Coordinates of C-alpha atoms in Angstrom, one line a residue:
X1 CA -4.6 -165.5 -4.5
X2 CA -2.2 -164.5 -6.9
X3 CA -4.1 -161.4 -7.8
X4 CA -4.2 -158.4 -5.7
X5 CA -8.2 -158.4 -4.6
X6 CA -9.8 -155.5 -3.0
X7 CA -12.6 -157.0 -0.9
X8 CA -14.7 -154.8 1.5
X9 CA -17.5 -156.4 4.0
X10 CA -20.5 -154.6 3.1
X11 CA -22.5 -156.0 6.1
X12 CA -22.6 -159.2 8.2
X13 CA -22.8 -161.7 5.7
X14 CA -22.3 -159.7 2.6
X15 CA -19.2 -159.0 0.5
X16 CA -17.8 -157.2 -2.5
X17 CA -14.8 -157.8 -4.2
X18 CA -12.8 -155.8 -6.8
X19 CA -10.0 -157.0 -8.9
X20 CA -7.6 -155.4 -11.1
X21 CA -8.9 -156.2 -14.0
X22 CA -12.2 -154.5 -13.5
X23 CA -14.3 -157.3 -12.4
X24 CA -16.6 -156.8 -9.4
X25 CA -18.0 -159.9 -7.4
X26 CA -20.6 -160.2 -5.0
X27 CA -21.8 -162.5 -2.5
X28 CA -24.5 -162.7 0.1
X29 CA -24.1 -165.7 2.7
X30 CA -27.2 -167.5 3.7
X31 CA -26.1 -170.6 5.7
X32 CA -30.0 -171.2 6.3
X33 CA -30.9 -172.7 2.3
X34 CA -29.4 -175.3 0.8
X35 CA -29.2 -173.5 -2.4
X36 CA -27.3 -171.1 -4.6
X37 CA -28.2 -168.7 -7.0
X38 CA -25.2 -167.4 -9.2
X39 CA -25.2 -164.8 -11.8
X40 CA -23.0 -162.8 -14.6
X41 CA -23.8 -159.5 -15.4
X42 CA -22.5 -157.9 -18.5
X43 CA -23.2 -153.6 -18.2
X44 CA -24.1 -153.9 -21.6
X45 CA -27.7 -154.1 -23.4
X46 CA -30.2 -152.3 -25.7
X47 CA -29.6 -149.1 -24.4
X48 CA -26.1 -149.1 -26.0
X49 CA -27.5 -150.1 -29.5
X50 CA -27.2 -147.9 -32.9
X51 CA -30.8 -148.2 -34.6
X52 CA -29.8 -150.3 -37.5
X53 CA -28.7 -153.0 -34.9
X54 CA -31.6 -152.6 -32.3
X55 CA -32.0 -156.4 -30.8
X56 CA -28.4 -157.4 -31.2
X57 CA -27.7 -157.6 -27.4
X58 CA -30.7 -160.0 -26.8
X59 CA -30.1 -161.9 -29.9
X60 CA -26.4 -163.1 -28.7
X61 CA -27.8 -163.4 -25.1
X62 CA -30.2 -166.1 -27.1
X63 CA -26.9 -167.7 -29.0
X64 CA -24.5 -168.4 -26.8
X65 CA -26.5 -171.3 -25.8
X66 CA -26.2 -172.2 -28.7
X67 CA -22.7 -173.9 -28.3
X68 CA -19.0 -173.5 -26.8
X69 CA -15.9 -174.7 -27.8
X70 CA -17.2 -177.6 -24.8
X71 CA -20.6 -178.0 -24.9
X72 CA -23.4 -178.7 -27.6
X73 CA -26.7 -176.4 -26.9
X74 CA -28.1 -180.0 -25.2
X75 CA -25.2 -180.3 -22.9
X76 CA -25.9 -176.6 -21.6
X77 CA -29.6 -177.2 -21.4
X78 CA -28.3 -180.9 -19.1
X79 CA -26.0 -179.8 -17.2
X80 CA -27.6 -177.9 -14.3
X81 CA -31.3 -179.0 -15.1
X82 CA -29.9 -182.7 -14.4
X83 CA -28.6 -181.9 -11.1
X84 CA -32.4 -180.0 -10.6
X85 CA -30.9 -176.7 -11.0
X86 CA -32.1 -173.9 -13.3
X87 CA -30.6 -171.7 -15.9
X88 CA -31.8 -168.6 -17.3
X89 CA -30.9 -165.3 -19.4
X90 CA -32.6 -162.0 -19.7
X91 CA -31.7 -158.2 -22.0
X92 CA -32.7 -155.5 -20.1
X93 CA -32.3 -151.7 -21.5
X94 CA -29.1 -151.3 -18.9
X95 CA -27.1 -155.2 -18.9
X96 CA -27.5 -158.7 -19.7
X97 CA -27.5 -161.4 -17.2
X98 CA -27.0 -165.4 -17.2
X99 CA -27.6 -166.6 -14.1
X100 CA -28.7 -169.8 -12.2
X101 CA -30.0 -171.3 -9.4
X102 CA -28.3 -174.8 -8.3
X103 CA -28.3 -176.9 -5.1
X104 CA -25.0 -175.6 -2.7
X105 CA -22.9 -178.3 -3.9
X106 CA -23.2 -177.4 -7.7
X107 CA -21.9 -174.1 -7.0
X108 CA -18.7 -174.8 -9.1
X109 CA -20.5 -176.7 -11.6
X110 CA -23.1 -173.6 -12.4
X111 CA -20.0 -171.0 -12.7
X112 CA -18.1 -173.2 -14.8
X113 CA -21.7 -173.4 -17.4
X114 CA -22.3 -169.8 -17.3
X115 CA -18.7 -168.9 -17.7
X116 CA -18.1 -171.1 -20.8
X117 CA -21.1 -170.0 -22.4
X118 CA -20.2 -166.1 -21.6
X119 CA -17.1 -166.2 -22.4
X120 CA -16.7 -169.2 -25.2
X121 CA -19.6 -168.9 -27.1
X122 CA -19.1 -170.5 -31.0
X123 CA -21.6 -168.0 -32.7
X124 CA -21.9 -170.4 -35.7
X125 CA -24.0 -169.1 -39.0
X126 CA -25.6 -172.6 -39.1
X127 CA -27.1 -171.8 -35.3
X128 CA -28.0 -167.8 -36.3
X129 CA -30.3 -169.0 -38.9
X130 CA -32.4 -171.3 -37.0
X131 CA -32.5 -168.9 -33.7
X132 CA -33.1 -165.6 -35.6
X133 CA -36.5 -167.4 -36.1
X134 CA -36.8 -168.2 -32.3
X135 CA -36.2 -164.6 -31.8
X136 CA -38.9 -163.7 -34.6
X137 CA -41.4 -165.5 -33.0
X138 CA -40.5 -164.1 -30.1
X139 CA -41.4 -160.7 -31.1
X140 CA -44.3 -161.9 -32.9
X141 CA -45.9 -163.4 -29.8
X142 CA -45.1 -159.5 -28.3
X143 CA -47.0 -158.4 -31.8
X144 CA -50.3 -160.8 -30.6
X145 CA -50.1 -159.4 -26.8
X146 CA -51.4 -155.2 -27.0
X147 CA -50.6 -155.6 -23.6
X148 CA -47.1 -155.5 -23.3
X149 CA -47.0 -154.3 -27.1
X150 CA -48.4 -150.5 -25.8
X151 CA -45.8 -150.7 -23.6
X152 CA -43.1 -150.9 -26.6
X153 CA -45.0 -148.2 -28.4
X154 CA -45.0 -145.9 -24.9
X155 CA -41.1 -146.1 -25.0
X156 CA -40.9 -145.4 -28.6
X157 CA -43.4 -142.6 -28.4
X158 CA -41.4 -140.9 -25.1
X159 CA -37.5 -141.4 -26.5
X160 CA -38.5 -141.6 -30.3
X161 CA -34.4 -141.1 -30.9
X162 CA -32.6 -142.5 -27.8
X163 CA -31.9 -146.4 -27.1
X164 CA -34.2 -146.5 -24.1
X165 CA -37.0 -145.6 -26.6
X166 CA -35.7 -148.8 -29.0
X167 CA -37.6 -152.1 -28.2
X168 CA -34.9 -154.8 -26.4
X169 CA -36.4 -157.4 -29.0
X170 CA -35.5 -155.6 -31.4
X171 CA -37.7 -155.4 -34.8
X172 CA -38.1 -158.2 -37.3
X173 CA -36.1 -155.8 -39.6
X174 CA -33.3 -155.0 -37.7
X175 CA -33.2 -158.7 -36.2
X176 CA -33.5 -160.1 -40.0
X177 CA -30.9 -158.2 -40.7
X178 CA -28.3 -159.0 -37.8
X179 CA -24.9 -161.3 -38.9
X180 CA -22.6 -163.4 -36.6
X181 CA -20.3 -160.5 -36.9
X182 CA -22.4 -158.5 -35.9
X183 CA -22.7 -160.9 -32.5
X184 CA -18.8 -161.4 -32.6
X185 CA -18.4 -157.7 -32.6
X186 CA -20.8 -156.9 -29.9
X187 CA -18.8 -160.3 -27.9
X188 CA -15.5 -158.9 -28.0
X189 CA -16.2 -155.6 -26.7
X190 CA -18.4 -156.2 -24.4
X191 CA -18.1 -159.5 -23.0
X192 CA -14.8 -159.4 -20.9
X193 CA -14.6 -159.2 -17.0
X194 CA -13.5 -155.8 -16.8
X195 CA -17.2 -154.9 -18.2
X196 CA -19.1 -157.9 -15.8
X197 CA -20.3 -158.2 -12.6
X198 CA -20.6 -161.8 -10.9
X199 CA -23.2 -162.1 -8.0
X200 CA -23.9 -165.0 -5.6
X201 CA -26.4 -165.8 -2.8
X202 CA -27.2 -168.8 -0.7
X203 CA -24.9 -171.5 1.2
X204 CA -22.0 -169.9 0.2
X205 CA -18.9 -168.5 1.2
X206 CA -17.0 -165.3 -0.2
X207 CA -14.0 -167.4 0.1
X208 CA -14.8 -169.8 -1.8
X209 CA -16.5 -167.9 -4.6
X210 CA -13.7 -166.1 -5.1
X211 CA -11.5 -169.3 -5.4
X212 CA -14.1 -170.6 -7.6
X213 CA -13.8 -167.5 -9.7
X214 CA -10.4 -167.5 -10.0
X215 CA -10.4 -170.4 -11.3
X216 CA -12.3 -169.6 -14.0
X217 CA -10.0 -167.2 -15.3
X218 CA -12.6 -163.7 -14.6
X219 CA -9.1 -162.4 -12.9
X220 CA -7.0 -162.7 -15.8
X221 CA -6.0 -160.2 -18.6
X222 CA -4.3 -157.3 -16.2
X223 CA -1.5 -155.8 -17.8
X224 CA -2.8 -157.6 -21.2
X225 CA -4.0 -154.9 -23.7
X226 CA -7.3 -154.4 -22.5
X227 CA -10.0 -155.2 -24.9
X228 CA -12.6 -152.0 -26.1
X229 CA -14.6 -150.2 -23.9
X230 CA -18.4 -150.8 -24.1
X231 CA -19.8 -147.7 -25.6
X232 CA -21.5 -145.5 -23.0
X233 CA -25.3 -144.7 -22.7
X234 CA -26.0 -141.7 -25.3
X235 CA -27.2 -138.4 -22.9
X236 CA -31.0 -139.3 -22.7
X237 CA -33.0 -136.5 -23.9
X238 CA -36.1 -135.6 -22.3
X239 CA -39.0 -137.6 -22.4
X240 CA -42.0 -136.5 -24.9
X241 CA -44.5 -134.9 -22.3
X242 CA -47.9 -134.7 -22.5
X243 CA -49.1 -136.0 -25.7
X244 CA -51.5 -138.7 -26.6
X245 CA -51.0 -141.0 -29.3
X246 CA -53.5 -143.8 -30.6
X247 CA -52.4 -146.6 -32.8
X248 CA -55.0 -149.0 -34.6
X249 CA -55.5 -152.7 -34.0
X250 CA -58.4 -155.0 -33.9
X251 CA -58.4 -156.2 -30.2
X252 CA -61.1 -157.2 -28.1
X253 CA -59.9 -154.2 -25.3
X254 CA -58.3 -151.0 -25.8
X255 CA -54.9 -150.7 -24.0
X256 CA -53.9 -147.4 -22.5
X257 CA -50.3 -146.5 -20.8
X258 CA -50.6 -143.2 -19.2
X259 CA -46.0 -142.4 -18.8
X260 CA -43.3 -140.0 -17.8
X261 CA -39.8 -140.1 -17.3
X262 CA -38.7 -139.8 -13.3
X263 CA -35.5 -140.7 -11.8
X264 CA -32.7 -143.1 -12.3
X265 CA -31.9 -146.2 -10.1
X266 CA -29.7 -144.1 -8.1
X267 CA -31.6 -141.6 -6.8
X268 CA -32.4 -141.6 -3.5
X269 CA -35.7 -140.0 -4.5
X270 CA -37.2 -143.8 -5.8
X271 CA -38.3 -144.6 -2.3
X272 CA -40.9 -141.8 -2.2
X273 CA -41.6 -143.0 -5.7
X274 CA -42.3 -146.6 -4.7
X275 CA -44.7 -145.4 -2.0
X276 CA -46.3 -143.4 -3.6
X277 CA -46.9 -145.9 -6.8
X278 CA -48.3 -148.6 -4.5
X279 CA -50.6 -146.4 -3.5
X280 CA -51.5 -145.2 -6.6
X281 CA -51.9 -148.9 -8.1
X282 CA -50.1 -151.2 -6.5
X283 CA -52.8 -153.9 -5.6
X284 CA -56.0 -154.3 -4.7
X285 CA -56.5 -151.7 -2.0
X286 CA -55.2 -149.0 -4.5
X287 CA -56.7 -145.6 -5.5
X288 CA -56.6 -146.4 -8.9
X289 CA -58.3 -150.4 -8.2
X290 CA -61.0 -149.5 -5.9
X291 CA -62.1 -146.6 -8.3
X292 CA -61.8 -147.5 -11.9
X293 CA -62.3 -151.2 -11.0
X294 CA -64.2 -151.4 -7.8
X295 CA -66.9 -148.4 -8.3
X296 CA -66.6 -147.6 -12.1
X297 CA -66.8 -151.2 -13.6
X298 CA -64.6 -150.0 -16.1
X299 CA -61.6 -152.8 -16.2
X300 CA -60.3 -156.1 -15.3
X301 CA -56.9 -155.1 -15.2
X302 CA -55.4 -151.8 -14.4
X303 CA -52.0 -151.2 -12.1
X304 CA -49.3 -148.8 -11.6
X305 CA -45.4 -148.7 -12.7
X306 CA -42.0 -147.6 -12.2
X307 CA -39.1 -148.8 -13.4
X308 CA -35.6 -147.2 -12.7
X309 CA -32.5 -146.9 -15.4
X310 CA -29.3 -146.1 -15.2
X311 CA -29.9 -143.0 -16.5
X312 CA -33.5 -142.6 -16.2
X313 CA -36.7 -144.2 -14.7
X314 CA -40.5 -144.1 -15.4
X315 CA -43.5 -143.9 -14.2
X316 CA -47.4 -144.4 -14.9
X317 CA -50.2 -146.7 -15.2
X318 CA -51.4 -149.4 -17.3
X319 CA -55.2 -150.4 -18.2
X320 CA -57.4 -152.5 -20.2
X321 CA -60.9 -151.4 -20.8
X322 CA -63.7 -152.0 -23.6
X323 CA -63.4 -149.3 -26.5
X324 CA -66.5 -148.0 -25.7
X325 CA -65.8 -147.5 -22.2
X326 CA -62.3 -146.0 -22.9
X327 CA -62.6 -142.5 -22.7
X328 CA -64.2 -142.6 -19.1
X329 CA -61.8 -144.9 -17.9
X330 CA -59.1 -142.4 -19.1
X331 CA -60.9 -139.9 -17.7
X332 CA -61.0 -141.7 -13.8
X333 CA -57.7 -141.9 -14.4
X334 CA -56.4 -138.3 -15.2
X335 CA -58.9 -137.5 -11.9
X336 CA -56.7 -139.9 -9.7
X337 CA -53.6 -138.4 -11.4
X338 CA -54.4 -134.8 -10.3
X339 CA -56.0 -135.7 -6.9
X340 CA -52.3 -137.5 -6.2
X341 CA -50.5 -134.2 -7.8
X342 CA -52.6 -131.9 -5.7
X343 CA -52.8 -133.6 -2.1
X344 CA -49.9 -136.0 -1.6
X345 CA -49.7 -138.6 0.9
X346 CA -50.2 -137.1 4.7
X347 CA -51.3 -138.3 7.7
X348 CA -52.5 -142.0 7.8
X349 CA -52.2 -142.5 4.4
X350 CA -48.4 -141.7 4.6
X351 CA -48.2 -144.0 7.6
X352 CA -50.1 -146.9 5.5
X353 CA -48.1 -146.4 2.1
X354 CA -45.0 -146.5 4.0
X355 CA -46.0 -149.8 6.0
X356 CA -47.0 -151.7 2.6
X357 CA -43.7 -150.5 0.7
X358 CA -41.7 -151.6 4.1
X359 CA -43.7 -155.0 4.1
X360 CA -43.1 -155.6 0.0
X361 CA -39.4 -154.9 0.6
X362 CA -38.8 -157.1 3.1
X363 CA -40.9 -160.0 1.4
X364 CA -38.8 -159.4 -2.1
X365 CA -35.7 -160.2 -0.3
X366 CA -36.7 -163.8 1.1
X367 CA -35.1 -166.3 -1.6
X368 CA -31.5 -166.4 -2.5
X369 CA -32.0 -165.6 -6.3
X370 CA -33.9 -162.2 -5.2
X371 CA -30.7 -161.3 -3.2
X372 CA -28.6 -162.0 -5.8
X373 CA -30.4 -159.4 -7.8
X374 CA -30.2 -157.1 -5.3
X375 CA -26.4 -157.2 -4.9
X376 CA -25.9 -157.2 -9.0
X377 CA -28.3 -154.1 -9.4
X378 CA -26.2 -152.2 -6.8
X379 CA -23.1 -152.1 -8.9
X380 CA -24.8 -152.4 -12.7
X381 CA -26.0 -148.7 -11.7
X382 CA -23.5 -147.8 -9.5
X383 CA -25.2 -147.3 -6.5
X384 CA -23.6 -147.6 -2.8
X385 CA -24.4 -150.8 -1.3
X386 CA -27.4 -149.8 1.5
X387 CA -28.5 -153.0 3.8
X388 CA -32.2 -153.7 4.2
X389 CA -32.4 -151.9 7.8
X390 CA -31.1 -148.9 6.0
X391 CA -33.6 -148.6 3.2
X392 CA -36.3 -149.4 5.7
X393 CA -35.1 -146.5 7.8
X394 CA -35.0 -144.7 5.2
X395 CA -38.8 -145.9 3.8
X396 CA -39.9 -144.5 7.5
X397 CA -38.3 -141.5 7.4
X398 CA -40.0 -140.1 4.4
X399 CA -41.8 -137.0 5.2
X400 CA -44.7 -136.0 4.1
X401 CA -43.4 -132.8 2.0
X402 CA -41.1 -134.9 0.1
X403 CA -43.4 -137.7 -0.9
X404 CA -46.1 -134.8 -1.9
X405 CA -43.3 -133.1 -4.1
X406 CA -42.8 -136.2 -6.1
X407 CA -46.2 -136.6 -6.5
X408 CA -46.7 -132.7 -7.5
X409 CA -43.5 -133.6 -10.0
X410 CA -44.4 -136.2 -11.4
X411 CA -47.8 -137.1 -11.4
X412 CA -49.2 -134.0 -12.4
X413 CA -51.6 -135.0 -15.5
X414 CA -50.8 -132.6 -17.7
X415 CA -46.9 -134.6 -17.2
X416 CA -48.6 -137.8 -18.9
X417 CA -47.9 -139.4 -22.6
X418 CA -50.4 -141.2 -23.3
X419 CA -50.5 -144.7 -25.4
X420 CA -53.5 -146.2 -26.8
X421 CA -53.5 -149.5 -28.5
X422 CA -57.2 -151.0 -30.0
X423 CA -60.1 -150.6 -32.0
X424 CA -60.9 -146.9 -33.8
X425 CA -57.4 -145.7 -33.0
X426 CA -57.5 -147.2 -29.5
X427 CA -58.6 -143.5 -28.5
X428 CA -58.9 -142.9 -25.2

């Protein structure tokens, strides 16, 4: 290859290459399958947006599908589906991703299509006027889905002045005000190789992937004037904690979220957080499910959640319940928070919780797509790569004291911000 590449073997079938222009390429070979999952991650998303431009990253993600210099929107749609593959994208708080799942023989075609979309979108005014309406409908869908909307409200309450509290889709007002100039400005300063990660998993070799990446021009640009660097995520202030906010909506249920800020993605304590969350509300055997649904009959849907971002994390509980029983459900959840914070996990409870998490971690990596996501995440969040065996050993080695310290700090009921949405102000 004409470019000087720094390639490291991270594991038996896993490699990472860093190019002089800043792009990172990761792959995991799985010779037992006949497919490949491949994607491009842009290290810029909603966390980098000023409030007036809220939703611009998500709108750009939509717009790259509307046509390139070489392909119409229909040709993009047909390019991989006609071969039995799939093409998709998403915008998160920390990154924007474009990814495909194809037969191993179609790796070159998949990377060509994704590269064409990411690097050479047309971004025309005529397309924007149509796609803006699609995104506005998407926003309306969330407004019609209260169990989604209550999460947006929780983020906004916790980080009212930080982009982590903004809506990834934007608002109807901000999206209506965005122009193709806004999209092109974001594309110019964010969609360049040094701000991107390419990850792939499946029946491929790293050498073959690098050859395709080079053919698509991803290693070009060394020695040329560098594009503008993407803005850093603004420093994240402590989330608003221990407050209760109720929002009025004419719904059949009251939807309640308990949430608090926790630890970022690269923090090793996240495994203790996952273990606790599983026990707390991770399935039918969890404490919340057994108490709130099985014993008290107060809810159909109740679960705990954890999210880890580049600069911070989030953990909490969702429940949907009849308005007349919302206060009773919230009280039962608070009792379980207090119990977890007070007792932590010890003895057989900890052993069982660790085994559940170990099983989930192993099962979660059964597909090439999941393995591709895991590789990309290490680069997106600047986390050193750790093999599955290392991760499993970390979980197995968790001690009762460190798990209980996490429970005491982050599951204290007084720390939780509570947001409810429903009739009568959704009071919980």
